[in-house]
Amino acid sequence: MNTPMVQAQALSKTYTLRRASLFAAPQKVTAVDDISFSVAAGESFGLIGESGSGKTTVAKMLLKLEAPSAGTLAVDGQNLATQTTEQQHSYRRTVQAVLQDPYGALSPRLKVGSIIAEPLRAQGGMSAALARDRVREILQLVGLRPDCVNEYPHQFSGGQRQRIAIARAISVNPRLLVLDEPVSALDVSVRAQILNLLRDMQQQLGLTYLFIGHDLAVVRFMTSRVGVMYFGRLVEMGSASALLRRPRHPYTRRLVAIAAARPLIGQEGLGGELPNPLNPPSGCTFRTRCPYATQRCADEVPQLTGESPEHAVACHHHEEIAALVGDSQDYRLQSPIQIQKETT
Ligand code: SF4
């Protein structure tokens, strides 16, 4: 069996808050709670969920900005907790990130050439002339003029700045890109261009993507498998086409229904009472917002179990709910390309 590019096993991240007083016990907040998933090499895996669901904490652990509190996280078969110094050094090349805000991600004082050459220099062992050639080659690859190396980020549009951020990320030939809401800060009219660029690059360079997003149409366009996070847990996981077209978990059903109804507004107004992270509900954490909750939901944590080989759900009653409200939802999320055509 091939080694997955990413393998998370019972992964958790808990933060200890500052004591309210000298004698108070420290309080803990669990951002990621016992999740397991894997991403095959060359695959594009999406994580969706509202803000605060734990998606970005997973990304931070992959980027080694945070250490797991429990469980294991391995990339290309290498457990991140037991890497040697040499492995840590090469890991910075293997995994790169493209973040939401292209404005904040690029230093305004550096010229484009220096921004893209920065990771190459950090890696060492490349002459200045070779680095210059590599920068020009990458600029062409991301659809920018090779002679823009002497310009500053403020001279570019938002979409072009995201192209520069992508160029910087791929300059060191990474194998895994963590894409955290890479188009959500961009104008709708340029989103499709950046998404197409990312898709082309994945094919051309054989990259693996962990794609984090809240726009379900974008996630469906960009990924082949999706995990849905709620309150730090994975509540549904499966192929993007099956899961986003016929969701089974009540939370995913609501997310998808809202996204399908209002593709340009995004998802808000899920309704129900948001749990307090300092005092999470027992059993299923979605029960305070779920219209189907029963006593069993308060007593037992539902486990993510396969309802088919491509689709797993963490809900005690998903079969009864499907029988009750029907299993025939067929949400057709508008593709970002279609949305762009309608807005331009
Ligand atoms: Fe709703 Fe219960 Fe399913 Fe949780 S386990 S989503 S509360 S029905």
CSV table of C-alpha atoms and ligand atoms in Angstrom, one decimal:
chain,number,residue,atom,x,y,z
A,1,MET,CA,0.0,0.0,0.0
A,2,ASN,CA,1.3,3.5,-0.9
A,3,THR,CA,2.2,5.7,2.1
A,4,PRO,CA,-0.3,8.6,2.4
A,5,MET,CA,1.1,12.1,2.1
A,6,VAL,CA,-0.8,13.1,5.3
A,7,GLN,CA,-1.9,10.7,8.0
A,8,ALA,CA,-3.6,12.0,11.1
A,9,GLN,CA,-4.4,9.5,13.9
A,10,ALA,CA,-6.5,10.4,16.9
A,11,LEU,CA,-5.1,14.0,16.5
A,12,SER,CA,-6.1,16.5,19.2
A,13,LYS,CA,-5.1,20.0,20.2
A,14,THR,CA,-6.0,21.5,23.5
A,15,TYR,CA,-5.1,25.0,24.7
A,16,THR,CA,-4.7,25.9,28.4
A,17,LEU,CA,-6.1,29.4,29.1
A,18,ARG,CA,-4.6,31.8,31.6
A,19,ARG,CA,-5.9,31.4,35.1
A,20,ALA,CA,-8.8,33.8,36.0
A,21,SER,CA,-7.2,34.2,39.4
A,22,LEU,CA,-4.3,32.8,41.4
A,23,PHE,CA,-6.4,30.1,43.0
A,24,ALA,CA,-8.6,29.2,40.0
A,25,ALA,CA,-7.9,26.0,38.1
A,26,PRO,CA,-6.6,26.6,34.6
A,27,GLN,CA,-9.3,26.2,31.9
A,28,LYS,CA,-8.8,24.2,28.8
A,29,VAL,CA,-10.3,24.6,25.3
A,30,THR,CA,-10.1,21.8,22.8
A,31,ALA,CA,-9.7,23.1,19.3
A,32,VAL,CA,-9.2,19.7,17.6
A,33,ASP,CA,-10.7,16.6,19.2
A,34,ASP,CA,-9.5,13.1,18.3
A,35,ILE,CA,-9.7,13.3,14.5
A,36,SER,CA,-8.3,10.8,12.0
A,37,PHE,CA,-7.9,11.2,8.3
A,38,SER,CA,-5.5,10.6,5.5
A,39,VAL,CA,-4.6,12.3,2.2
A,40,ALA,CA,-3.1,10.3,-0.6
A,41,ALA,CA,-0.1,11.7,-2.6
A,42,GLY,CA,-1.5,13.9,-5.4
A,43,GLU,CA,-4.9,14.1,-3.9
A,44,SER,CA,-6.8,17.3,-3.0
A,45,PHE,CA,-8.6,17.0,0.4
A,46,GLY,CA,-10.9,19.7,1.7
A,47,LEU,CA,-11.8,20.7,5.2
A,48,ILE,CA,-15.0,22.6,5.7
A,49,GLY,CA,-16.9,24.0,8.7
A,50,GLU,CA,-17.7,27.3,10.3
A,51,SER,CA,-15.0,29.6,11.9
A,52,GLY,CA,-13.8,28.0,15.1
A,53,SER,CA,-14.4,24.5,13.9
A,54,GLY,CA,-10.7,23.6,14.1
A,55,LYS,CA,-9.8,23.6,10.4
A,56,THR,CA,-7.1,26.2,10.7
A,57,THR,CA,-5.6,24.5,13.8
A,58,VAL,CA,-5.2,21.4,11.7
A,59,ALA,CA,-3.4,23.5,9.1
A,60,LYS,CA,-1.1,25.0,11.9
A,61,MET,CA,-0.2,21.6,13.1
A,62,LEU,CA,0.7,20.5,9.6
A,63,LEU,CA,2.8,23.7,9.2
A,64,LYS,CA,4.4,22.9,12.6
A,65,LEU,CA,3.2,26.2,14.0
A,66,GLU,CA,1.4,24.2,16.7
A,67,ALA,CA,2.3,20.9,18.2
A,68,PRO,CA,-0.5,18.3,18.7
A,69,SER,CA,-1.5,17.7,22.3
A,70,ALA,CA,-2.3,14.0,21.5
A,71,GLY,CA,-2.3,11.6,18.6
A,72,THR,CA,0.0,11.5,15.7
A,73,LEU,CA,0.5,13.5,12.5
A,74,ALA,CA,2.7,12.1,9.8
A,75,VAL,CA,3.7,13.6,6.4
A,76,ASP,CA,5.0,11.2,3.8
A,77,GLY,CA,5.4,8.6,6.4
A,78,GLN,CA,7.4,10.9,8.8
A,79,ASN,CA,6.0,11.4,12.3
A,80,LEU,CA,6.3,15.2,12.8
A,81,ALA,CA,6.9,14.7,16.6
A,82,THR,CA,10.0,12.6,16.1
A,83,GLN,CA,11.8,14.3,13.2
A,84,THR,CA,15.6,14.6,13.2
A,85,THR,CA,17.1,18.1,12.7
A,86,GLU,CA,17.8,17.2,9.1
A,87,GLN,CA,14.3,16.0,8.5
A,88,GLN,CA,12.9,19.2,10.1
A,89,HIS,CA,15.1,21.2,7.7
A,90,SER,CA,13.8,19.4,4.6
A,91,TYR,CA,10.2,19.5,5.9
A,92,ARG,CA,10.2,23.3,5.4
A,93,ARG,CA,10.6,22.5,1.7
A,94,THR,CA,8.1,19.6,1.6
A,95,VAL,CA,5.2,21.6,3.0
A,96,GLN,CA,4.3,25.2,2.0
A,97,ALA,CA,1.3,27.3,2.6
A,98,VAL,CA,-0.9,29.8,0.6
A,99,LEU,CA,-3.0,31.8,3.0
A,100,GLN,CA,-6.2,33.9,2.7
A,101,ASP,CA,-4.8,37.3,2.7
A,102,PRO,CA,-2.3,38.1,-0.2
A,103,TYR,CA,-2.0,41.6,1.1
A,104,GLY,CA,-0.7,40.6,4.5
A,105,ALA,CA,1.3,37.6,3.3
A,106,LEU,CA,3.8,39.7,1.2
A,107,SER,CA,6.3,42.1,2.7
A,108,PRO,CA,5.5,45.5,1.2
A,109,ARG,CA,9.2,46.5,1.5
A,110,LEU,CA,10.5,43.6,-0.7
A,111,LYS,CA,10.5,43.5,-4.4
A,112,VAL,CA,8.7,40.5,-6.1
A,113,GLY,CA,12.0,38.9,-7.0
A,114,SER,CA,13.3,38.9,-3.4
A,115,ILE,CA,9.9,37.7,-2.1
A,116,ILE,CA,10.0,34.6,-4.3
A,117,ALA,CA,13.7,34.0,-3.9
A,118,GLU,CA,13.5,34.2,0.0
A,119,PRO,CA,12.6,30.4,0.5
A,120,LEU,CA,15.2,29.5,-2.1
A,121,ARG,CA,17.9,31.4,-0.2
A,122,ALA,CA,16.7,29.9,3.1
A,123,GLN,CA,17.1,26.4,1.6
A,124,GLY,CA,20.8,27.3,0.7
A,125,GLY,CA,23.0,25.7,-2.0
A,126,MET,CA,21.8,27.8,-4.9
A,127,SER,CA,23.8,30.5,-6.6
A,128,ALA,CA,22.4,34.0,-7.1
A,129,ALA,CA,22.2,33.5,-10.9
A,130,LEU,CA,20.4,30.2,-10.6
A,131,ALA,CA,18.0,31.6,-8.1
A,132,ARG,CA,17.3,34.5,-10.5
A,133,ASP,CA,16.5,32.1,-13.3
A,134,ARG,CA,14.3,30.0,-11.1
A,135,VAL,CA,12.3,33.0,-10.0
A,136,ARG,CA,11.7,34.1,-13.6
A,137,GLU,CA,10.7,30.5,-14.5
A,138,ILE,CA,8.2,30.4,-11.7
A,139,LEU,CA,6.7,33.8,-12.5
A,140,GLN,CA,5.9,32.5,-16.0
A,141,LEU,CA,4.4,29.4,-14.5
A,142,VAL,CA,2.0,31.4,-12.4
A,143,GLY,CA,1.1,33.7,-15.3
A,144,LEU,CA,3.1,36.8,-14.4
A,145,ARG,CA,5.6,38.7,-16.4
A,146,PRO,CA,9.2,37.5,-15.7
A,147,ASP,CA,10.4,41.1,-15.8
A,148,CYS,CA,8.2,42.1,-12.8
A,149,VAL,CA,10.9,41.1,-10.3
A,150,ASN,CA,11.8,44.7,-9.6
A,151,GLU,CA,8.2,45.8,-8.7
A,152,TYR,CA,6.7,45.9,-5.3
A,153,PRO,CA,3.5,44.1,-4.1
A,154,HIS,CA,1.4,47.3,-4.0
A,155,GLN,CA,1.9,47.7,-7.8
A,156,PHE,CA,-0.2,44.5,-8.3
A,157,SER,CA,-3.9,43.7,-8.1
A,158,GLY,CA,-5.3,41.3,-5.4
A,159,GLY,CA,-5.3,38.3,-7.9
A,160,GLN,CA,-1.8,39.1,-9.0
A,161,ARG,CA,-0.6,39.3,-5.4
A,162,GLN,CA,-2.1,35.8,-4.8
A,163,ARG,CA,-0.2,34.6,-7.8
A,164,ILE,CA,3.0,36.0,-6.2
A,165,ALA,CA,2.2,34.2,-3.0
A,166,ILE,CA,1.7,30.9,-4.9
A,167,ALA,CA,4.9,31.5,-6.8
A,168,ARG,CA,6.8,31.8,-3.5
A,169,ALA,CA,5.2,28.7,-2.1
A,170,ILE,CA,6.1,26.5,-5.1
A,171,SER,CA,9.6,27.9,-5.6
A,172,VAL,CA,11.2,25.2,-3.4
A,173,ASN,CA,9.4,22.3,-5.2
A,174,PRO,CA,7.1,21.4,-2.3
A,175,ARG,CA,5.0,18.2,-2.3
A,176,LEU,CA,2.2,19.4,-0.1
A,177,LEU,CA,0.4,22.8,-0.2
A,178,VAL,CA,-1.8,23.9,2.6
A,179,LEU,CA,-4.3,26.3,1.1
A,180,ASP,CA,-6.2,28.1,3.8
A,181,GLU,CA,-9.0,30.0,2.2
A,182,PRO,CA,-6.8,31.1,-0.7
A,183,VAL,CA,-9.4,33.0,-2.7
A,184,SER,CA,-11.8,34.2,0.0
A,185,ALA,CA,-10.2,37.7,0.2
A,186,LEU,CA,-10.3,38.1,-3.6
A,187,ASP,CA,-12.8,39.7,-5.8
A,188,VAL,CA,-15.3,37.2,-7.2
A,189,SER,CA,-14.3,38.1,-10.7
A,190,VAL,CA,-10.7,36.8,-10.2
A,191,ARG,CA,-11.4,33.8,-7.9
A,192,ALA,CA,-11.9,31.4,-10.8
A,193,GLN,CA,-8.6,32.4,-12.4
A,194,ILE,CA,-6.7,31.6,-9.2
A,195,LEU,CA,-8.6,28.3,-8.7
A,196,ASN,CA,-7.9,27.3,-12.3
A,197,LEU,CA,-4.2,28.1,-11.8
A,198,LEU,CA,-4.1,26.0,-8.6
A,199,ARG,CA,-5.7,23.1,-10.4
A,200,ASP,CA,-3.4,23.3,-13.4
A,201,MET,CA,-0.4,23.5,-11.1
A,202,GLN,CA,-1.5,20.4,-9.1
A,203,GLN,CA,-1.6,18.4,-12.3
A,204,GLN,CA,1.6,19.8,-13.7
A,205,LEU,CA,3.6,19.5,-10.5
A,206,GLY,CA,1.9,16.4,-8.9
A,207,LEU,CA,1.1,18.4,-5.7
A,208,THR,CA,-1.0,17.3,-2.8
A,209,TYR,CA,-3.5,19.9,-1.5
A,210,LEU,CA,-5.1,20.3,1.9
A,211,PHE,CA,-7.7,22.9,1.0
A,212,ILE,CA,-9.5,24.7,3.8
A,213,GLY,CA,-12.6,26.7,2.9
A,214,HIS,CA,-16.0,27.8,3.9
A,215,ASP,CA,-17.3,28.4,0.3
A,216,LEU,CA,-18.6,25.0,-0.5
A,217,ALA,CA,-18.8,25.6,-4.2
A,218,VAL,CA,-15.1,26.4,-4.2
A,219,VAL,CA,-14.3,23.4,-2.1
A,220,ARG,CA,-16.3,21.1,-4.4
A,221,PHE,CA,-14.5,22.6,-7.4
A,222,MET,CA,-11.1,22.1,-5.9
A,223,THR,CA,-11.2,18.8,-4.0
A,224,SER,CA,-11.9,15.1,-4.5
A,225,ARG,CA,-12.6,14.3,-0.8
A,226,VAL,CA,-13.9,16.4,2.0
A,227,GLY,CA,-14.0,16.3,5.8
A,228,VAL,CA,-16.6,18.3,7.7
A,229,MET,CA,-15.5,19.7,11.0
A,230,TYR,CA,-17.8,20.9,13.8
A,231,PHE,CA,-16.4,22.0,17.2
A,232,GLY,CA,-13.1,20.3,16.7
A,233,ARG,CA,-14.5,17.0,15.5
A,234,LEU,CA,-14.9,15.4,12.1
A,235,VAL,CA,-18.6,14.8,11.7
A,236,GLU,CA,-18.7,13.6,8.1
A,237,MET,CA,-16.1,12.6,5.5
A,238,GLY,CA,-16.3,11.3,2.0
A,239,SER,CA,-16.0,12.0,-1.7
A,240,ALA,CA,-16.7,15.7,-2.5
A,241,SER,CA,-19.3,14.8,-5.1
A,242,ALA,CA,-21.3,12.4,-2.8
A,243,LEU,CA,-21.0,14.4,0.4
A,244,LEU,CA,-21.8,17.8,-1.0
A,245,ARG,CA,-24.6,16.6,-3.2
A,246,ARG,CA,-26.2,14.3,-0.7
A,247,PRO,CA,-25.0,15.2,2.8
A,248,ARG,CA,-26.1,12.9,5.7
A,249,HIS,CA,-25.1,14.7,8.9
A,250,PRO,CA,-27.6,17.3,10.0
A,251,TYR,CA,-24.9,19.9,10.3
A,252,THR,CA,-23.6,19.3,6.7
A,253,ARG,CA,-27.2,19.2,5.4
A,254,ARG,CA,-27.7,22.7,6.8
A,255,LEU,CA,-24.4,24.0,5.5
A,256,VAL,CA,-25.0,22.7,2.0
A,257,ALA,CA,-28.6,23.8,1.9
A,258,ILE,CA,-27.7,27.4,2.8
A,259,ALA,CA,-24.7,27.4,0.3
A,260,ALA,CA,-26.9,26.1,-2.5
A,261,ALA,CA,-29.6,28.7,-1.8
A,262,ARG,CA,-27.3,31.7,-1.5
A,263,PRO,CA,-24.0,30.9,-3.4
A,264,LEU,CA,-22.8,34.5,-3.4
A,265,ILE,CA,-23.7,35.4,0.2
A,266,GLY,CA,-21.9,32.4,1.8
A,267,GLN,CA,-23.1,30.6,4.8
A,268,GLU,CA,-24.4,32.3,7.8
A,269,GLY,CA,-27.4,32.0,10.0
A,270,LEU,CA,-27.1,28.3,10.8
A,271,GLY,CA,-29.3,29.0,13.8
A,272,GLY,CA,-29.4,27.3,17.2
A,273,GLU,CA,-27.3,27.9,20.2
A,274,LEU,CA,-23.5,27.9,19.7
A,275,PRO,CA,-21.8,25.8,22.4
A,276,ASN,CA,-19.5,27.4,24.9
A,277,PRO,CA,-16.0,26.0,24.2
A,278,LEU,CA,-15.2,26.2,28.0
A,279,ASN,CA,-18.2,24.0,28.7
A,280,PRO,CA,-18.9,21.8,25.6
A,281,PRO,CA,-22.1,19.7,25.5
A,282,SER,CA,-21.9,16.1,26.4
A,283,GLY,CA,-22.3,13.4,23.7
A,284,CYS,CA,-22.7,14.9,20.3
A,285,THR,CA,-21.5,18.6,20.4
A,286,PHE,CA,-24.0,19.5,17.6
A,287,ARG,CA,-27.0,18.5,19.8
A,288,THR,CA,-27.6,22.0,21.0
A,289,ARG,CA,-28.4,23.1,17.4
A,290,CYS,CA,-29.8,19.8,16.1
A,291,PRO,CA,-33.6,19.4,15.6
A,292,TYR,CA,-33.3,15.6,15.8
A,293,ALA,CA,-31.4,15.4,19.1
A,294,THR,CA,-32.4,12.6,21.5
A,295,GLN,CA,-31.3,11.5,25.0
A,296,ARG,CA,-28.8,9.1,23.3
A,297,CYS,CA,-27.2,12.2,21.6
A,298,ALA,CA,-26.5,13.7,25.1
A,299,ASP,CA,-25.2,10.4,26.4
A,300,GLU,CA,-22.9,9.1,23.7
A,301,VAL,CA,-20.4,10.6,21.4
A,302,PRO,CA,-21.2,9.5,17.9
A,303,GLN,CA,-18.3,7.9,16.1
A,304,LEU,CA,-17.4,8.5,12.5
A,305,THR,CA,-18.5,5.3,10.8
A,306,GLY,CA,-18.7,4.3,7.2
A,307,GLU,CA,-22.1,4.4,5.7
A,308,SER,CA,-20.4,3.4,2.5
A,309,PRO,CA,-16.7,2.9,1.6
A,310,GLU,CA,-16.6,6.6,0.4
A,311,HIS,CA,-18.8,8.2,3.0
A,312,ALA,CA,-18.6,8.2,6.8
A,313,VAL,CA,-20.9,10.0,9.2
A,314,ALA,CA,-20.8,10.7,13.0
A,315,CYS,CA,-24.5,10.8,13.8
A,316,HIS,CA,-26.6,8.3,15.8
A,317,HIS,CA,-29.7,8.9,13.8
A,318,HIS,CA,-28.5,9.7,10.2
A,319,GLU,CA,-30.4,6.7,8.7
A,320,GLU,CA,-33.7,7.7,10.5
A,321,ILE,CA,-33.2,11.3,9.4
A,322,ALA,CA,-32.7,10.2,5.8
A,323,ALA,CA,-35.9,8.2,6.0
A,324,LEU,CA,-37.7,11.1,7.6
A,325,VAL,CA,-36.7,14.0,5.5
A,326,GLY,CA,-35.7,12.0,2.4
A,327,ASP,CA,-32.4,11.1,0.9
A,328,SER,CA,-33.1,12.7,-2.3
A,329,GLN,CA,-31.5,16.1,-1.8
A,330,ASP,CA,-29.5,16.8,-4.9
A,331,TYR,CA,-27.7,20.1,-4.2
A,332,ARG,CA,-26.1,21.5,-7.3
A,333,LEU,CA,-23.7,24.1,-6.0
A,334,GLN,CA,-22.9,26.7,-8.6
A,335,SER,CA,-19.3,26.3,-9.7
A,336,PRO,CA,-17.0,29.3,-9.2
A,337,ILE,CA,-16.6,29.6,-12.9
A,338,GLN,CA,-20.4,30.0,-13.4
A,339,ILE,CA,-20.5,32.6,-10.6
A,340,GLN,CA,-17.6,34.5,-12.3
A,341,LYS,CA,-19.5,34.6,-15.6
A,342,GLU,CA,-22.6,35.9,-13.8
A,343,THR,CA,-20.7,38.7,-12.1
A,344,THR,CA,-18.6,39.9,-15.0
B,1,SF4,FE1,-28.2,15.4,15.8
B,1,SF4,FE2,-28.0,13.4,17.5
B,1,SF4,FE3,-27.0,13.2,15.1
B,1,SF4,FE4,-25.8,14.7,16.8
B,1,SF4,S1,-26.0,12.5,16.9
B,1,SF4,S2,-26.3,15.2,14.7
B,1,SF4,S3,-27.6,15.5,18.0
B,1,SF4,S4,-29.2,13.4,15.7
